[in-house]
XYZ file of C-alpha atoms in Angstrom:
500
model
C -56.365 -82.690 7.156
C -54.373 -81.431 4.321
C -51.940 -83.473 2.370
C -48.568 -82.370 1.088
C -47.862 -81.760 -2.377
C -46.083 -84.327 -4.613
C -42.957 -82.334 -4.434
C -42.880 -82.338 -0.653
C -43.630 -85.957 -0.585
C -40.716 -86.781 -2.528
C -38.384 -84.558 -0.638
C -39.325 -86.218 2.533
C -38.338 -89.590 0.811
C -34.939 -87.979 0.007
C -35.816 -87.426 -3.930
C -35.059 -83.862 -4.649
C -35.279 -82.069 -7.721
C -32.305 -80.983 -9.853
C -31.683 -78.811 -12.792
C -28.483 -80.303 -13.863
C -28.179 -82.660 -17.053
C -25.542 -84.997 -18.256
C -22.721 -83.147 -19.658
C -23.008 -83.874 -23.197
C -21.718 -81.406 -25.466
C -24.388 -81.754 -28.188
C -27.368 -82.722 -26.055
C -30.775 -81.150 -27.015
C -34.286 -82.133 -26.749
C -34.904 -82.722 -30.393
C -32.427 -85.428 -30.571
C -34.079 -86.969 -27.203
C -37.504 -86.894 -29.039
C -36.117 -88.607 -32.150
C -34.456 -91.254 -30.038
C -37.742 -91.943 -28.181
C -39.615 -92.072 -31.551
C -37.192 -94.412 -32.576
C -37.181 -96.721 -29.401
C -40.940 -97.135 -29.619
C -40.868 -98.271 -33.264
C -42.454 -101.747 -33.338
C -39.376 -103.151 -34.863
C -36.917 -101.735 -32.235
C -35.289 -104.828 -30.790
C -34.802 -105.318 -26.779
C -31.243 -105.674 -27.127
C -28.524 -105.031 -30.020
C -26.120 -107.814 -30.475
C -23.317 -105.349 -31.111
C -22.777 -101.549 -31.957
C -22.649 -102.466 -35.693
C -26.072 -103.949 -35.411
C -27.364 -100.710 -33.913
C -25.746 -98.712 -36.487
C -27.203 -100.880 -39.319
C -30.745 -100.712 -37.626
C -30.616 -96.985 -37.562
C -29.391 -96.760 -41.016
C -32.335 -98.967 -42.467
C -35.149 -98.499 -40.048
C -34.995 -94.762 -39.428
C -33.493 -92.797 -42.235
C -34.581 -89.441 -40.863
C -32.782 -90.021 -37.481
C -29.588 -91.161 -39.452
C -29.458 -88.024 -41.625
C -29.834 -85.772 -38.484
C -27.298 -87.608 -36.537
C -24.844 -87.740 -39.640
C -25.038 -84.052 -40.205
C -24.450 -83.131 -36.455
C -22.370 -85.827 -35.347
C -20.508 -87.655 -38.265
C -16.710 -87.506 -37.756
C -15.007 -87.192 -41.215
C -11.310 -87.140 -42.378
C -9.572 -86.671 -45.781
C -6.587 -88.689 -47.026
C -4.689 -87.515 -50.097
C -2.456 -90.477 -51.032
C -0.116 -88.451 -53.415
C 2.769 -89.811 -55.862
C 5.419 -87.477 -54.183
C 3.777 -86.477 -50.956
C 0.759 -87.534 -48.885
C -1.505 -85.498 -46.715
C -4.411 -85.694 -44.047
C -6.922 -83.468 -43.062
C -10.172 -82.814 -41.278
C -12.425 -79.807 -40.687
C -12.106 -77.836 -37.545
C -14.307 -74.885 -36.642
C -15.528 -74.857 -40.202
C -12.099 -74.501 -41.725
C -10.133 -77.482 -43.011
C -6.928 -78.286 -41.215
C -4.023 -80.350 -42.373
C -2.374 -82.977 -39.903
C 1.089 -82.879 -38.866
C 2.512 -86.185 -40.327
C 6.304 -85.580 -39.578
C 7.980 -83.458 -36.943
C 7.280 -79.830 -38.125
C 5.850 -81.048 -41.573
C 2.278 -81.611 -42.645
C 3.529 -83.615 -45.634
C 4.677 -87.199 -45.702
C 6.943 -87.941 -48.706
C 5.664 -91.151 -50.518
C 8.361 -93.399 -49.754
C 8.575 -96.809 -48.044
C 11.617 -98.782 -46.655
C 11.326 -102.509 -45.643
C 14.040 -104.495 -44.231
C 15.542 -107.300 -46.103
C 14.728 -110.761 -44.559
C 17.517 -113.308 -45.304
C 16.745 -116.880 -46.382
C 18.616 -119.799 -44.887
C 20.872 -119.597 -47.844
C 21.850 -116.114 -46.720
C 20.442 -114.662 -49.915
C 17.883 -111.713 -49.674
C 14.343 -112.723 -49.787
C 12.230 -110.856 -52.773
C 10.079 -108.060 -51.766
C 6.650 -109.409 -51.493
C 3.215 -108.379 -49.708
C 4.001 -111.054 -46.641
C 7.309 -109.280 -46.085
C 5.891 -105.693 -46.087
C 2.991 -106.858 -43.755
C 5.322 -108.782 -41.347
C 8.507 -106.811 -41.375
C 9.853 -103.438 -39.883
C 8.681 -100.637 -42.265
C 9.530 -96.881 -42.262
C 7.846 -94.156 -44.222
C 8.611 -90.734 -45.332
C 11.972 -88.893 -44.306
C 12.845 -91.805 -41.975
C 12.763 -94.347 -45.013
C 14.866 -92.201 -46.922
C 17.340 -91.600 -44.084
C 17.575 -95.331 -43.493
C 18.287 -96.104 -47.192
C 20.908 -93.581 -47.306
C 22.725 -94.821 -44.340
C 22.687 -98.376 -45.617
C 21.315 -99.148 -49.152
C 22.059 -102.819 -48.926
C 19.886 -103.034 -45.674
C 16.356 -103.109 -47.253
C 14.200 -102.069 -50.058
C 13.117 -98.574 -50.753
C 9.966 -97.834 -52.778
C 9.396 -94.332 -54.106
C 5.935 -92.869 -55.300
C 4.239 -96.564 -55.122
C 1.043 -94.687 -56.479
C 2.720 -94.592 -59.930
C 2.818 -98.329 -60.239
C -1.076 -99.142 -59.449
C -1.970 -98.785 -62.929
C 0.587 -100.542 -65.016
C 0.505 -104.181 -65.954
C 1.127 -106.221 -62.698
C 1.353 -109.967 -62.222
C -0.933 -111.214 -59.497
C 1.865 -111.217 -56.708
C 2.921 -107.674 -57.780
C -0.598 -106.552 -57.355
C -0.717 -108.139 -53.870
C 2.509 -106.253 -53.063
C 1.076 -102.773 -53.916
C -2.220 -103.442 -51.996
C 0.020 -104.206 -48.936
C 2.110 -101.169 -49.623
C -0.844 -98.995 -50.119
C -2.563 -100.132 -46.899
C 0.501 -99.251 -44.834
C 0.359 -95.681 -46.093
C -3.452 -95.488 -45.520
C -3.287 -96.910 -42.255
C -0.826 -94.310 -41.056
C -2.614 -91.496 -42.542
C -5.880 -92.640 -40.909
C -4.449 -92.925 -37.707
C -2.610 -89.493 -37.686
C -5.966 -87.844 -38.894
C -8.108 -89.605 -36.255
C -5.627 -88.771 -33.544
C -5.727 -85.140 -34.329
C -9.579 -85.253 -34.646
C -9.668 -86.956 -31.334
C -12.300 -89.575 -32.539
C -12.548 -92.536 -34.780
C -13.741 -91.430 -38.321
C -17.087 -92.552 -39.627
C -16.377 -91.412 -43.167
C -13.146 -90.877 -45.321
C -12.758 -89.244 -48.543
C -9.943 -90.557 -50.660
C -8.390 -88.453 -53.373
C -8.036 -89.979 -56.992
C -6.591 -88.441 -60.287
C -8.517 -88.135 -63.441
C -6.213 -90.498 -64.953
C -3.806 -92.824 -62.765
C -0.058 -92.946 -64.067
C 0.031 -95.706 -66.330
C -3.726 -96.274 -66.667
C -4.940 -97.179 -70.241
C -6.964 -100.496 -69.492
C -5.408 -100.893 -65.973
C -7.532 -97.895 -64.431
C -10.076 -100.574 -62.830
C -7.159 -102.231 -61.402
C -5.720 -99.083 -59.517
C -9.045 -98.332 -57.987
C -9.230 -101.917 -56.989
C -6.002 -101.834 -55.243
C -7.085 -98.795 -53.476
C -10.321 -100.197 -52.257
C -8.655 -103.360 -50.855
C -5.965 -101.320 -49.411
C -8.466 -99.085 -47.402
C -10.265 -102.118 -46.127
C -6.978 -103.625 -45.023
C -6.116 -100.259 -43.307
C -9.460 -100.430 -41.478
C -11.192 -97.680 -43.446
C -14.805 -99.129 -43.709
C -16.767 -96.185 -44.967
C -15.059 -94.096 -47.765
C -15.594 -92.643 -50.957
C -13.265 -91.270 -53.856
C -13.231 -87.821 -55.085
C -11.149 -86.351 -57.925
C -8.231 -84.386 -57.081
C -8.522 -81.502 -59.443
C -12.132 -80.988 -57.919
C -10.850 -81.076 -54.354
C -8.404 -78.392 -55.220
C -10.972 -76.435 -56.726
C -13.335 -76.714 -53.685
C -10.442 -75.454 -51.487
C -9.848 -72.524 -53.543
C -13.553 -71.685 -53.610
C -13.299 -70.674 -49.981
C -11.400 -67.404 -51.201
C -13.957 -66.390 -53.662
C -16.131 -63.656 -53.007
C -18.339 -63.853 -56.311
C -19.446 -66.761 -58.551
C -16.741 -67.556 -61.422
C -15.572 -70.033 -63.765
C -12.340 -71.438 -62.918
C -9.789 -73.615 -64.689
C -7.958 -75.531 -61.947
C -4.674 -77.216 -63.008
C -3.398 -79.737 -60.606
C 0.110 -80.282 -61.593
C 1.159 -83.294 -59.280
C 3.988 -85.656 -58.734
C 2.317 -88.472 -60.964
C -0.195 -86.777 -62.905
C -1.526 -83.578 -64.464
C -5.458 -82.940 -64.113
C -7.281 -80.048 -65.307
C -10.986 -79.278 -64.243
C -13.099 -76.340 -65.477
C -15.672 -75.673 -62.835
C -18.208 -73.064 -61.609
C -17.343 -71.986 -58.280
C -18.462 -69.390 -55.810
C -20.361 -68.423 -52.506
C -23.830 -69.256 -54.218
C -22.441 -73.040 -55.199
C -20.132 -73.980 -52.435
C -22.983 -75.160 -49.760
C -24.360 -77.483 -52.813
C -24.012 -81.165 -51.674
C -23.820 -82.363 -55.502
C -21.379 -80.462 -57.519
C -21.640 -82.569 -60.572
C -23.639 -79.826 -62.330
C -20.996 -77.238 -61.550
C -18.193 -79.302 -63.451
C -18.177 -78.235 -67.101
C -14.998 -80.640 -68.204
C -12.144 -82.506 -67.020
C -8.941 -83.668 -68.672
C -5.808 -85.566 -67.414
C -2.517 -86.908 -68.413
C -0.038 -89.559 -66.944
C 2.473 -86.860 -66.617
C 3.970 -85.413 -63.295
C 6.838 -84.285 -61.117
C 8.349 -87.656 -60.965
C 8.683 -87.767 -64.728
C 10.474 -84.297 -64.741
C 12.978 -85.907 -62.206
C 13.800 -88.646 -64.422
C 14.096 -86.493 -67.486
C 16.484 -84.086 -65.372
C 18.629 -86.879 -64.280
C 19.081 -88.147 -67.864
C 19.784 -84.766 -69.214
C 22.357 -83.459 -66.530
C 23.697 -86.545 -64.984
C 23.632 -89.109 -67.874
C 27.126 -87.989 -69.047
C 28.590 -88.899 -65.693
C 27.393 -92.470 -66.090
C 28.537 -93.043 -69.786
C 26.075 -91.141 -72.162
C 28.328 -89.872 -74.994
C 31.155 -92.116 -73.882
C 32.741 -94.691 -76.354
C 34.692 -97.809 -76.403
C 38.235 -97.968 -77.411
C 37.039 -99.036 -80.952
C 35.257 -95.717 -81.270
C 31.766 -97.084 -81.014
C 29.569 -95.395 -78.448
C 28.713 -97.096 -75.368
C 24.890 -97.960 -75.620
C 22.840 -95.724 -73.653
C 19.808 -98.050 -72.861
C 21.458 -99.539 -69.831
C 22.183 -95.897 -68.276
C 18.616 -94.922 -68.987
C 17.191 -97.956 -67.259
C 19.448 -97.222 -64.296
C 18.044 -93.711 -64.015
C 14.217 -94.530 -64.870
C 13.441 -95.389 -61.174
C 9.715 -95.304 -61.690
C 9.831 -97.963 -64.554
C 9.659 -101.435 -63.218
C 10.801 -103.399 -66.349
C 13.739 -100.914 -66.847
C 14.731 -101.376 -63.129
C 14.514 -105.134 -63.462
C 16.734 -104.959 -66.655
C 19.379 -102.783 -65.058
C 19.596 -105.052 -61.741
C 19.407 -108.316 -63.521
C 22.316 -110.636 -63.973
C 22.855 -109.984 -67.709
C 23.455 -106.187 -67.251
C 25.962 -107.239 -64.564
C 27.844 -109.230 -67.126
C 27.269 -106.556 -69.647
C 28.830 -103.726 -67.596
C 31.958 -105.811 -66.894
C 32.319 -105.823 -70.692
C 31.791 -102.051 -70.989
C 34.417 -101.543 -68.354
C 36.926 -103.755 -70.109
C 36.473 -102.070 -73.594
C 35.686 -98.389 -72.437
C 38.191 -95.875 -73.646
C 37.400 -93.973 -70.382
C 36.733 -96.183 -67.426
C 35.489 -93.478 -64.858
C 31.819 -93.317 -66.158
C 31.434 -97.015 -66.346
C 33.064 -97.416 -62.885
C 30.319 -95.041 -61.494
C 27.477 -96.724 -63.156
C 28.624 -99.998 -61.771
C 28.843 -98.563 -58.131
C 25.280 -97.106 -58.741
C 24.183 -100.607 -59.447
C 26.083 -102.508 -56.738
C 25.331 -99.818 -53.978
C 21.517 -99.115 -55.082
C 22.280 -95.627 -55.512
C 19.540 -94.922 -58.121
C 17.221 -93.370 -55.561
C 19.889 -90.939 -54.357
C 20.621 -89.652 -57.662
C 16.818 -89.190 -58.217
C 16.594 -87.178 -55.205
C 19.599 -85.062 -56.325
C 17.902 -84.628 -59.786
C 14.691 -83.303 -57.678
C 16.873 -80.977 -55.693
C 18.505 -79.536 -58.844
C 15.029 -79.053 -60.323
C 13.575 -77.223 -57.321
C 16.797 -74.970 -57.172
C 16.210 -74.075 -61.065
C 12.748 -72.831 -59.923
C 14.280 -70.146 -57.930
C 17.634 -69.425 -59.901
C 19.064 -69.289 -63.280
C 22.102 -71.575 -62.362
C 22.861 -74.199 -59.661
C 25.325 -77.033 -59.059
C 24.187 -80.502 -57.899
C 26.460 -82.407 -55.712
C 26.987 -86.182 -56.539
C 29.043 -86.611 -53.397
C 28.138 -90.013 -52.441
C 30.264 -91.912 -55.171
C 33.903 -93.007 -54.732
C 34.873 -90.484 -57.249
C 32.430 -87.585 -56.405
C 31.575 -84.598 -58.742
C 29.631 -81.442 -58.909
C 27.037 -81.184 -61.920
C 26.482 -77.599 -63.158
C 22.871 -76.892 -64.291
C 21.078 -74.186 -65.850
C 17.294 -73.323 -66.353
C 17.910 -72.373 -69.829
C 19.114 -75.922 -70.627
C 16.374 -77.510 -68.515
C 13.532 -75.536 -70.093
C 14.917 -76.395 -73.741
C 14.507 -80.036 -72.770
C 11.065 -79.499 -70.800
C 9.365 -77.692 -73.693
C 7.453 -80.842 -74.780
C 6.440 -81.498 -71.079
C 4.764 -78.212 -70.485
C 3.183 -78.178 -74.072
C 1.446 -81.369 -72.999
C 0.177 -79.602 -69.710
C -1.128 -76.382 -71.765
C -2.768 -78.704 -74.184
C -4.688 -80.320 -71.254
C -5.825 -76.856 -70.246
C -6.986 -76.040 -73.811
C -8.886 -79.423 -74.089
C -10.847 -78.658 -70.964
C -11.949 -75.361 -72.334
C -12.698 -76.759 -75.696
C -14.848 -79.552 -74.100
C -16.869 -76.937 -72.303
C -17.133 -74.605 -75.097
C -15.908 -71.508 -72.864
C -12.824 -69.971 -71.401
C -12.388 -69.283 -67.724
C -12.786 -66.188 -65.740
C -9.511 -67.064 -63.803
C -6.983 -69.986 -63.440
C -6.198 -71.718 -60.361
C -2.715 -73.569 -60.363
C -1.667 -76.013 -57.550
C 0.714 -78.839 -57.086
C 4.687 -79.070 -57.112
C 5.128 -78.916 -60.708
C 3.246 -75.519 -60.938
C 6.318 -73.903 -59.377
C 8.302 -74.385 -62.580
C 8.853 -70.942 -64.110
C 8.573 -72.187 -67.762
C 4.935 -73.499 -67.044
C 3.737 -70.252 -65.896
C 4.850 -68.406 -68.864
C 3.403 -70.952 -71.050
C 0.026 -70.486 -69.495
C 0.045 -66.760 -69.440
C 1.032 -66.826 -73.183
C -1.915 -69.301 -74.030
C -4.491 -67.494 -71.799
C -3.718 -63.841 -72.143
C -5.577 -61.691 -69.731
C -6.923 -64.396 -67.648
C -5.650 -63.931 -63.885
C -3.596 -66.595 -62.633
C -3.711 -67.646 -58.990
C -1.397 -70.058 -57.280
C -2.411 -71.818 -54.208
C -1.056 -74.035 -51.508
C 0.981 -76.164 -53.905
C 1.060 -79.169 -51.525
C -1.973 -78.733 -49.366
C -4.823 -77.682 -51.633
C -6.015 -81.163 -52.453
C -5.924 -82.523 -48.698
C -7.901 -79.296 -47.631
C -10.399 -79.677 -50.442
C -11.211 -83.360 -49.601
C -11.751 -82.500 -46.064
C -14.437 -79.893 -47.194
C -15.845 -82.388 -49.573
C -15.974 -85.014 -46.640
C -18.001 -82.786 -44.531
C -20.312 -81.926 -47.254
C -20.937 -85.632 -48.214
C -21.412 -86.537 -44.558
C -24.188 -83.982 -44.398
C -25.987 -85.166 -47.461
C -25.726 -88.929 -46.808
């Protein structure tokens, strides 16, 4: 009598062999072997209380397993919370990819609108953190459009990042935590939607020096940390924005070089002298490649305000006189146009200024400029004036002459502007930028092989001319003015995940 082999015996019982495996894209025997090794550890529990418990166990009890898992499976995103624009990115197929944040655009203007909430006495409630968290909130182009349709319907906040490192009262700090959390939550959701999975790690950009900064730099970072937690970003790290821009540019290099990176952004201007190239980009720790950094609280938003004061100031009374021959004080007009200065805006929209403007109108030799200034105040048109200034500045980056329409006033006008006049007024701003580049080189004691310029302000022709004059013979390369930081942050996120 001869017995059947085991395979035939199992077949008779209906147990047939199969070569199919669960359809898991990253399935491999090494992962299974590591999992079995982990499972049979004495400390391995019979049951985990939650997914977080399982993650914590793997992180602490089996570092080798965790490192292998992270390098192969960890999902990462990058968030560039910028002064003028925001971006989000992730790495797809080895290449950084920016996420579409508005229809047809991978940038989100850093503008927030929140609707007024009336009290029982019909006076609008002051803007506070609770209002931002509980009310209808719009971001980007939609926010600007809502404000332009009806300026009295709500509050408009432009470039909130500019206020993180200024002297804030506790309730103001809480407000900017809430505002920043709204942006970070939106950017996180957009990135994870494009990625197709929740992110395990996010890298958030930060400037070398925040706008305002001084002793308030820790406050800015605390606001960012609290806002990230409120937005549901659990695991994140900060990375300097100019370093991210350098890493993005590094992808184009075919040989090692010393590169001076200028990130001339909306709120800050940062420089980094860094060693870049094919032999270095795989390194997980780039600290040794950074030769020096420098930064200044100066950016495109400052230039917009300066443009408005220079070209639009006369339309609101700069240079005008009272009937007595005395000049009309310029301080109130300057406060009106300084939209990134909280104390200035508080003064301009305060009750005392309302009374003062009434006196100006009564005593002015020419009433039209004062009437226009009163209309700006009553209809909250300062933001529209600032956007007109930004449009004029951009137009002069491409041409020698332009005309800017202030056609949203009852007495509209066209303001002629010229690049020559603008450059005379911008000389000291650009000199500060070039001085930052010189400082970075002086700190390191060496000159760059080439210069990489990015950021919206880098489009200004005067800046490019002054950089060439200061660094003769050094090649100057311009990158993605608005996407370099976001892409670089995405690459850093992937590198940090692999090394963690």
